[in-house]
Each structure stands twice: as structure tokens, then as C-alpha cells.
Amino acid sequence: MWKAKVVAAGIFTVLVVWAAAPWFAIGATRNGFESLNEELNLNSRKLMEASALNGSKVLLNSPYLFVEWSYEPSSDDYVLDLTAETPNWISLGFSDSCRMVPAEAVLTEVNGDGSFKTGIYSMTRKNIRGMEPADNALEFGDVGAVVVPSPRDGVTPATKLTVTRKSNVGGSITLDAASSGGIPVIWAVGRTPTMAYHQHDGCFTMQ
């Protein structure tokens, strides 16, 4: 009799567990779907915000300085074009909050024959000695400069510096396309064709 009761109790327990299991599974699955849906919605919002990250701005009128930028979420590529009506060096850089130091910068110098020398630098101090070459340390994409007609009048020769980089290039500055405050970018125009102290500088926000 005692054995019969034990067997019966065991069978009842198995039946209860078996009957309840699908509901537990449904609850777990539902929670999983809700979490996945929230994550997909978040990623979708980020992609929409990031895809809207493109624009342009006149930075200076004399010398004329114009910048345009875009971001491609699928490849995580930021592309910036800085065009300047000047025979002197120009530069674009990235910092956390428009500060010159610390920052990562791409600077192009003008050689005597009119060709360009473009380099990637880590800025560690607020002077020329603080411009440390970082071509191998920072994994930027395509960078370089060419002569183009100025976007101001379509005629005047101007230098266009193109900078391509991803969110993280191995340094301390990470770009976030979904940041509500935008992405600060610093710029400078030199007094001379080769790297020396700047004549003009400033900061704008990509947003």
C-alpha cells in the first residue's frame, strides 16, 4: 500500500511538472523575444540616427574654408572633406570636447613642387613638439589631399584634405554617431606651407 502511494505521488508530480513545463517555456520564450525586440529597436534607432549624420559648414570666409562630412553605418566609415583656399598646411582632428590635447589629427603640408605630404599625428602637447607621428599606431582609412576648384566659386584653386576613419582607430578617441551631443572635430590652417604654428583654428560638431 505504501509503495502504491509513493508511485501514485510520483506519477502526479511528473504530470504536474509536465503540464506546467510548456507555460514556463512560453514565459521564457516571451521574455527572450521581448529582450530581442528591444535590442533590435535600439539598434534600429542608432542606425537611423547615424545615417542622418551628414552635413557641411563654412568655417572661415578669409581664407575660405569649407568642410563636409558623412557617416556610413554599414561600413562604420566617417568621411570628412576639408577644402581651403590657401597655399599653407591644413589639418582636421578629433578630440573628446574640442580640446587640442589630447587629440588625433591628420595634417597635410604643401611641398615646393605643389605636391602634398599628409600625415597622421597624436597631439600630446600644445606646440609643434607635441605633434607626434602616429601613422602606424592609428588605423585611419584613406587620407590625402588634392587640388580642386573651390566650392565658393567653382574656379579658385583650393586644397581638399580627405580623412576617412572608423569609430575606433586604436587610439584614445572613439567616435559615437548616435551621441546626442554630436562629434567634435578640430581644424587648423597654417601660416606656412609646411608644418609650423597655425594661423587659424577652431572646432565644429558633426551632427
PDB file of C-alpha atoms in Angstrom:
ATOM      1  CA  MET A   1       0.000   0.000   0.000  1.00  0.00           C
ATOM      2  CA  TRP A   2       2.788   2.398   0.950  1.00  0.00           C
ATOM      3  CA  LYS A   3       4.593   1.660  -2.319  1.00  0.00           C
ATOM      4  CA  ALA A   4       1.418   2.286  -4.259  1.00  0.00           C
ATOM      5  CA  LYS A   5       1.007   5.699  -2.635  1.00  0.00           C
ATOM      6  CA  VAL A   6       4.626   6.620  -3.430  1.00  0.00           C
ATOM      7  CA  VAL A   7       4.226   5.571  -7.060  1.00  0.00           C
ATOM      8  CA  ALA A   8       0.965   7.491  -7.328  1.00  0.00           C
ATOM      9  CA  ALA A   9       2.556  10.607  -5.808  1.00  0.00           C
ATOM     10  CA  GLY A  10       5.475  10.307  -8.194  1.00  0.00           C
ATOM     11  CA  ILE A  11       3.176   9.991 -11.189  1.00  0.00           C
ATOM     12  CA  PHE A  12       1.158  13.014 -10.020  1.00  0.00           C
ATOM     13  CA  THR A  13       4.353  15.098  -9.613  1.00  0.00           C
ATOM     14  CA  VAL A  14       5.540  14.157 -13.097  1.00  0.00           C
ATOM     15  CA  LEU A  15       2.141  15.050 -14.557  1.00  0.00           C
ATOM     16  CA  VAL A  16       2.150  18.444 -12.798  1.00  0.00           C
ATOM     17  CA  VAL A  17       5.670  19.249 -13.988  1.00  0.00           C
ATOM     18  CA  TRP A  18       4.864  18.044 -17.497  1.00  0.00           C
ATOM     19  CA  ALA A  19       1.695  20.170 -17.595  1.00  0.00           C
ATOM     20  CA  ALA A  20       3.451  23.282 -16.253  1.00  0.00           C
ATOM     21  CA  ALA A  21       6.617  22.978 -18.364  1.00  0.00           C
ATOM     22  CA  PRO A  22       5.135  24.445 -21.589  1.00  0.00           C
ATOM     23  CA  TRP A  23       3.916  27.501 -19.677  1.00  0.00           C
ATOM     24  CA  PHE A  24       7.344  28.076 -18.172  1.00  0.00           C
ATOM     25  CA  ALA A  25       8.850  27.635 -21.630  1.00  0.00           C
ATOM     26  CA  ILE A  26       6.339  30.055 -23.150  1.00  0.00           C
ATOM     27  CA  GLY A  27       7.117  32.627 -20.453  1.00  0.00           C
ATOM     28  CA  ALA A  28      10.867  32.270 -21.001  1.00  0.00           C
ATOM     29  CA  THR A  29      10.441  32.457 -24.771  1.00  0.00           C
ATOM     30  CA  ARG A  30       8.231  35.531 -24.460  1.00  0.00           C
ATOM     31  CA  ASN A  31      10.830  37.261 -22.268  1.00  0.00           C
ATOM     32  CA  GLY A  32      13.513  36.308 -24.751  1.00  0.00           C
ATOM     33  CA  PHE A  33      11.521  37.735 -27.668  1.00  0.00           C
ATOM     34  CA  GLU A  34      10.841  40.955 -25.733  1.00  0.00           C
ATOM     35  CA  SER A  35      14.552  41.407 -24.967  1.00  0.00           C
ATOM     36  CA  LEU A  36      15.484  40.677 -28.577  1.00  0.00           C
ATOM     37  CA  ASN A  37      12.824  43.090 -29.829  1.00  0.00           C
ATOM     38  CA  GLU A  38      14.086  45.852 -27.518  1.00  0.00           C
ATOM     39  CA  GLU A  39      17.647  45.285 -28.741  1.00  0.00           C
ATOM     40  CA  LEU A  40      16.563  45.370 -32.388  1.00  0.00           C
ATOM     41  CA  ASN A  41      14.608  48.577 -31.819  1.00  0.00           C
ATOM     42  CA  LEU A  42      17.611  50.168 -30.104  1.00  0.00           C
ATOM     43  CA  ASN A  43      19.948  49.170 -32.940  1.00  0.00           C
ATOM     44  CA  SER A  44      17.427  50.425 -35.482  1.00  0.00           C
ATOM     45  CA  ARG A  45      17.215  53.804 -33.748  1.00  0.00           C
ATOM     46  CA  LYS A  46      21.002  54.032 -33.613  1.00  0.00           C
ATOM     47  CA  LEU A  47      21.276  53.267 -37.337  1.00  0.00           C
ATOM     48  CA  MET A  48      18.646  55.877 -38.172  1.00  0.00           C
ATOM     49  CA  GLU A  49      20.405  58.488 -36.063  1.00  0.00           C
ATOM     50  CA  ALA A  50      23.790  57.557 -37.504  1.00  0.00           C
ATOM     51  CA  SER A  51      22.563  57.633 -41.101  1.00  0.00           C
ATOM     52  CA  ALA A  52      21.444  61.221 -40.534  1.00  0.00           C
ATOM     53  CA  LEU A  53      24.983  62.230 -39.568  1.00  0.00           C
ATOM     54  CA  ASN A  54      25.941  64.212 -42.654  1.00  0.00           C
ATOM     55  CA  GLY A  55      26.295  67.898 -43.356  1.00  0.00           C
ATOM     56  CA  SER A  56      28.534  70.782 -44.322  1.00  0.00           C
ATOM     57  CA  LYS A  57      29.699  74.096 -42.916  1.00  0.00           C
ATOM     58  CA  VAL A  58      31.666  77.204 -43.886  1.00  0.00           C
ATOM     59  CA  LEU A  59      34.348  77.533 -41.208  1.00  0.00           C
ATOM     60  CA  LEU A  60      36.082  80.686 -42.459  1.00  0.00           C
ATOM     61  CA  ASN A  61      35.446  83.336 -45.079  1.00  0.00           C
ATOM     62  CA  SER A  62      39.055  84.520 -45.366  1.00  0.00           C
ATOM     63  CA  PRO A  63      40.750  82.315 -46.261  1.00  0.00           C
ATOM     64  CA  TYR A  64      37.673  80.451 -47.410  1.00  0.00           C
ATOM     65  CA  LEU A  65      37.416  77.173 -45.500  1.00  0.00           C
ATOM     66  CA  PHE A  66      34.634  74.666 -46.099  1.00  0.00           C
ATOM     67  CA  VAL A  67      34.011  71.238 -44.574  1.00  0.00           C
ATOM     68  CA  GLU A  68      31.536  68.470 -45.347  1.00  0.00           C
ATOM     69  CA  TRP A  69      31.078  65.145 -43.607  1.00  0.00           C
ATOM     70  CA  SER A  70      29.136  61.898 -43.793  1.00  0.00           C
ATOM     71  CA  TYR A  71      28.849  58.581 -41.968  1.00  0.00           C
ATOM     72  CA  GLU A  72      28.034  55.170 -43.433  1.00  0.00           C
ATOM     73  CA  PRO A  73      26.703  52.858 -40.653  1.00  0.00           C
ATOM     74  CA  SER A  74      27.049  49.650 -42.688  1.00  0.00           C
ATOM     75  CA  SER A  75      30.830  50.081 -43.005  1.00  0.00           C
ATOM     76  CA  ASP A  76      31.365  52.309 -39.951  1.00  0.00           C
ATOM     77  CA  ASP A  77      33.149  54.882 -42.146  1.00  0.00           C
ATOM     78  CA  TYR A  78      33.317  58.574 -41.287  1.00  0.00           C
ATOM     79  CA  VAL A  79      34.405  60.665 -44.286  1.00  0.00           C
ATOM     80  CA  LEU A  80      35.371  64.327 -43.970  1.00  0.00           C
ATOM     81  CA  ASP A  81      36.487  66.731 -46.700  1.00  0.00           C
ATOM     82  CA  LEU A  82      38.144  69.997 -45.668  1.00  0.00           C
ATOM     83  CA  THR A  83      38.593  72.430 -48.566  1.00  0.00           C
ATOM     84  CA  ALA A  84      40.693  75.574 -48.115  1.00  0.00           C
ATOM     85  CA  GLU A  85      41.717  78.466 -50.384  1.00  0.00           C
ATOM     86  CA  THR A  86      45.238  78.596 -49.009  1.00  0.00           C
ATOM     87  CA  PRO A  87      48.759  77.572 -50.075  1.00  0.00           C
ATOM     88  CA  ASN A  88      49.536  76.599 -46.482  1.00  0.00           C
ATOM     89  CA  TRP A  89      49.100  73.429 -44.436  1.00  0.00           C
ATOM     90  CA  ILE A  90      45.650  72.431 -43.188  1.00  0.00           C
ATOM     91  CA  SER A  91      44.505  69.899 -40.627  1.00  0.00           C
ATOM     92  CA  LEU A  92      41.492  68.038 -39.216  1.00  0.00           C
ATOM     93  CA  GLY A  93      41.484  66.330 -35.845  1.00  0.00           C
ATOM     94  CA  PHE A  94      39.351  64.501 -33.309  1.00  0.00           C
ATOM     95  CA  SER A  95      39.174  65.121 -29.582  1.00  0.00           C
ATOM     96  CA  ASP A  96      36.729  64.454 -26.771  1.00  0.00           C
ATOM     97  CA  SER A  97      35.482  68.033 -26.375  1.00  0.00           C
ATOM     98  CA  CYS A  98      37.080  70.412 -28.887  1.00  0.00           C
ATOM     99  CA  ARG A  99      40.344  70.385 -26.945  1.00  0.00           C
ATOM    100  CA  MET A 100      43.620  70.455 -28.815  1.00  0.00           C
ATOM    101  CA  VAL A 101      45.175  67.972 -26.391  1.00  0.00           C
ATOM    102  CA  PRO A 102      44.796  65.048 -26.369  1.00  0.00           C
ATOM    103  CA  ALA A 103      43.689  64.635 -29.945  1.00  0.00           C
ATOM    104  CA  GLU A 104      44.263  62.673 -33.138  1.00  0.00           C
ATOM    105  CA  ALA A 105      44.909  64.746 -36.250  1.00  0.00           C
ATOM    106  CA  VAL A 106      45.528  64.434 -39.971  1.00  0.00           C
ATOM    107  CA  LEU A 107      47.697  67.244 -41.369  1.00  0.00           C
ATOM    108  CA  THR A 108      48.711  67.900 -44.952  1.00  0.00           C
ATOM    109  CA  GLU A 109      51.730  70.038 -45.904  1.00  0.00           C
ATOM    110  CA  VAL A 110      52.413  71.593 -49.305  1.00  0.00           C
ATOM    111  CA  ASN A 111      55.749  70.714 -50.884  1.00  0.00           C
ATOM    112  CA  GLY A 112      57.755  73.097 -53.041  1.00  0.00           C
ATOM    113  CA  ASP A 113      56.576  71.403 -56.235  1.00  0.00           C
ATOM    114  CA  GLY A 114      52.925  71.721 -55.240  1.00  0.00           C
ATOM    115  CA  SER A 115      52.505  68.095 -54.157  1.00  0.00           C
ATOM    116  CA  PHE A 116      51.245  67.182 -50.710  1.00  0.00           C
ATOM    117  CA  LYS A 117      52.664  65.367 -47.717  1.00  0.00           C
ATOM    118  CA  THR A 118      49.898  64.037 -45.466  1.00  0.00           C
ATOM    119  CA  GLY A 119      50.491  62.500 -42.063  1.00  0.00           C
ATOM    120  CA  ILE A 120      48.569  61.206 -39.053  1.00  0.00           C
ATOM    121  CA  TYR A 121      49.562  62.577 -35.652  1.00  0.00           C
ATOM    122  CA  SER A 122      48.875  62.165 -31.966  1.00  0.00           C
ATOM    123  CA  MET A 123      48.706  65.563 -30.294  1.00  0.00           C
ATOM    124  CA  THR A 124      50.172  65.355 -26.809  1.00  0.00           C
ATOM    125  CA  ARG A 125      51.197  68.975 -26.145  1.00  0.00           C
ATOM    126  CA  LYS A 126      50.015  72.413 -27.302  1.00  0.00           C
ATOM    127  CA  ASN A 127      53.023  73.064 -29.507  1.00  0.00           C
ATOM    128  CA  ILE A 128      54.803  71.665 -32.563  1.00  0.00           C
ATOM    129  CA  ARG A 129      56.790  69.224 -30.434  1.00  0.00           C
ATOM    130  CA  GLY A 130      53.507  67.746 -29.281  1.00  0.00           C
ATOM    131  CA  MET A 131      52.684  66.594 -32.841  1.00  0.00           C
ATOM    132  CA  GLU A 132      53.935  63.020 -32.715  1.00  0.00           C
ATOM    133  CA  PRO A 133      53.743  60.937 -35.945  1.00  0.00           C
ATOM    134  CA  ALA A 134      51.260  58.101 -35.478  1.00  0.00           C
ATOM    135  CA  ASP A 135      50.776  56.720 -38.987  1.00  0.00           C
ATOM    136  CA  ASN A 136      51.352  53.155 -37.814  1.00  0.00           C
ATOM    137  CA  ALA A 137      49.722  53.491 -34.388  1.00  0.00           C
ATOM    138  CA  LEU A 138      46.364  54.853 -35.581  1.00  0.00           C
ATOM    139  CA  GLU A 139      44.499  52.811 -38.179  1.00  0.00           C
ATOM    140  CA  PHE A 140      42.872  55.553 -40.238  1.00  0.00           C
ATOM    141  CA  GLY A 141      41.415  54.767 -43.653  1.00  0.00           C
ATOM    142  CA  ASP A 142      42.181  56.785 -46.788  1.00  0.00           C
ATOM    143  CA  VAL A 143      43.753  60.165 -46.100  1.00  0.00           C
ATOM    144  CA  GLY A 144      45.233  62.567 -48.631  1.00  0.00           C
ATOM    145  CA  ALA A 145      44.993  65.922 -50.369  1.00  0.00           C
ATOM    146  CA  VAL A 146      44.387  67.166 -53.914  1.00  0.00           C
ATOM    147  CA  VAL A 147      43.879  70.494 -55.653  1.00  0.00           C
ATOM    148  CA  VAL A 148      40.236  71.197 -56.567  1.00  0.00           C
ATOM    149  CA  PRO A 149      38.131  74.193 -57.624  1.00  0.00           C
ATOM    150  CA  SER A 150      36.862  75.971 -54.539  1.00  0.00           C
ATOM    151  CA  PRO A 151      33.227  75.246 -53.667  1.00  0.00           C
ATOM    152  CA  ARG A 152      32.882  79.006 -53.102  1.00  0.00           C
ATOM    153  CA  ASP A 153      33.061  79.956 -56.786  1.00  0.00           C
ATOM    154  CA  GLY A 154      33.974  76.747 -58.629  1.00  0.00           C
ATOM    155  CA  VAL A 155      37.107  78.409 -60.036  1.00  0.00           C
ATOM    156  CA  THR A 156      39.675  79.384 -57.397  1.00  0.00           C
ATOM    157  CA  PRO A 157      42.233  76.599 -56.760  1.00  0.00           C
ATOM    158  CA  ALA A 158      41.904  75.102 -53.292  1.00  0.00           C
ATOM    159  CA  THR A 159      43.374  72.249 -51.286  1.00  0.00           C
ATOM    160  CA  LYS A 160      40.969  69.468 -50.328  1.00  0.00           C
ATOM    161  CA  LEU A 161      42.020  67.222 -47.461  1.00  0.00           C
ATOM    162  CA  THR A 162      40.054  63.967 -47.205  1.00  0.00           C
ATOM    163  CA  VAL A 163      40.021  61.984 -43.978  1.00  0.00           C
ATOM    164  CA  THR A 164      38.406  58.563 -43.588  1.00  0.00           C
ATOM    165  CA  ARG A 165      38.276  56.758 -40.273  1.00  0.00           C
ATOM    166  CA  LYS A 166      36.166  54.341 -38.257  1.00  0.00           C
ATOM    167  CA  SER A 167      34.694  54.753 -34.791  1.00  0.00           C
ATOM    168  CA  ASN A 168      37.836  53.406 -33.157  1.00  0.00           C
ATOM    169  CA  VAL A 169      41.250  53.517 -34.808  1.00  0.00           C
ATOM    170  CA  GLY A 170      43.310  52.196 -31.923  1.00  0.00           C
ATOM    171  CA  GLY A 171      43.775  55.465 -30.032  1.00  0.00           C
ATOM    172  CA  SER A 172      42.022  57.122 -27.118  1.00  0.00           C
ATOM    173  CA  ILE A 173      39.336  58.894 -29.186  1.00  0.00           C
ATOM    174  CA  THR A 174      36.207  56.887 -30.055  1.00  0.00           C
ATOM    175  CA  LEU A 175      33.530  58.409 -32.276  1.00  0.00           C
ATOM    176  CA  ASP A 176      29.866  57.738 -31.492  1.00  0.00           C
ATOM    177  CA  ALA A 177      27.494  58.533 -34.351  1.00  0.00           C
ATOM    178  CA  ALA A 178      24.484  58.167 -32.047  1.00  0.00           C
ATOM    179  CA  SER A 179      25.780  60.681 -29.483  1.00  0.00           C
ATOM    180  CA  SER A 180      23.119  63.268 -28.670  1.00  0.00           C
ATOM    181  CA  GLY A 181      25.777  65.971 -28.417  1.00  0.00           C
ATOM    182  CA  GLY A 182      27.343  65.221 -31.798  1.00  0.00           C
ATOM    183  CA  ILE A 183      31.015  64.592 -32.533  1.00  0.00           C
ATOM    184  CA  PRO A 184      33.517  67.431 -32.003  1.00  0.00           C
ATOM    185  CA  VAL A 185      36.104  67.951 -34.759  1.00  0.00           C
ATOM    186  CA  ILE A 186      39.024  70.392 -34.518  1.00  0.00           C
ATOM    187  CA  TRP A 187      40.626  72.124 -37.502  1.00  0.00           C
ATOM    188  CA  ALA A 188      43.555  74.415 -38.234  1.00  0.00           C
ATOM    189  CA  VAL A 189      45.127  76.412 -41.076  1.00  0.00           C
ATOM    190  CA  GLY A 190      48.847  77.117 -41.030  1.00  0.00           C
ATOM    191  CA  ARG A 191      50.882  80.267 -41.588  1.00  0.00           C
ATOM    192  CA  THR A 192      53.276  78.446 -43.918  1.00  0.00           C
ATOM    193  CA  PRO A 193      53.141  75.580 -46.461  1.00  0.00           C
ATOM    194  CA  THR A 194      54.999  73.221 -44.100  1.00  0.00           C
ATOM    195  CA  MET A 195      54.061  72.402 -40.527  1.00  0.00           C
ATOM    196  CA  ALA A 196      54.523  75.273 -38.101  1.00  0.00           C
ATOM    197  CA  TYR A 197      52.233  77.267 -35.846  1.00  0.00           C
ATOM    198  CA  HIS A 198      48.697  77.712 -37.077  1.00  0.00           C
ATOM    199  CA  GLN A 199      47.168  80.979 -38.225  1.00  0.00           C
ATOM    200  CA  HIS A 200      43.532  79.976 -37.684  1.00  0.00           C
ATOM    201  CA  ASP A 201      41.951  77.178 -35.703  1.00  0.00           C
ATOM    202  CA  GLY A 202      38.591  76.143 -34.337  1.00  0.00           C
ATOM    203  CA  CYS A 203      36.101  73.357 -33.731  1.00  0.00           C
ATOM    204  CA  PHE A 204      32.783  72.252 -35.194  1.00  0.00           C
ATOM    205  CA  THR A 205      30.353  69.468 -34.342  1.00  0.00           C
ATOM    206  CA  MET A 206      29.266  66.688 -36.678  1.00  0.00           C
ATOM    207  CA  GLN A 207      25.568  66.066 -36.035  1.00  0.00           C
TER     208      GLN A 207
END
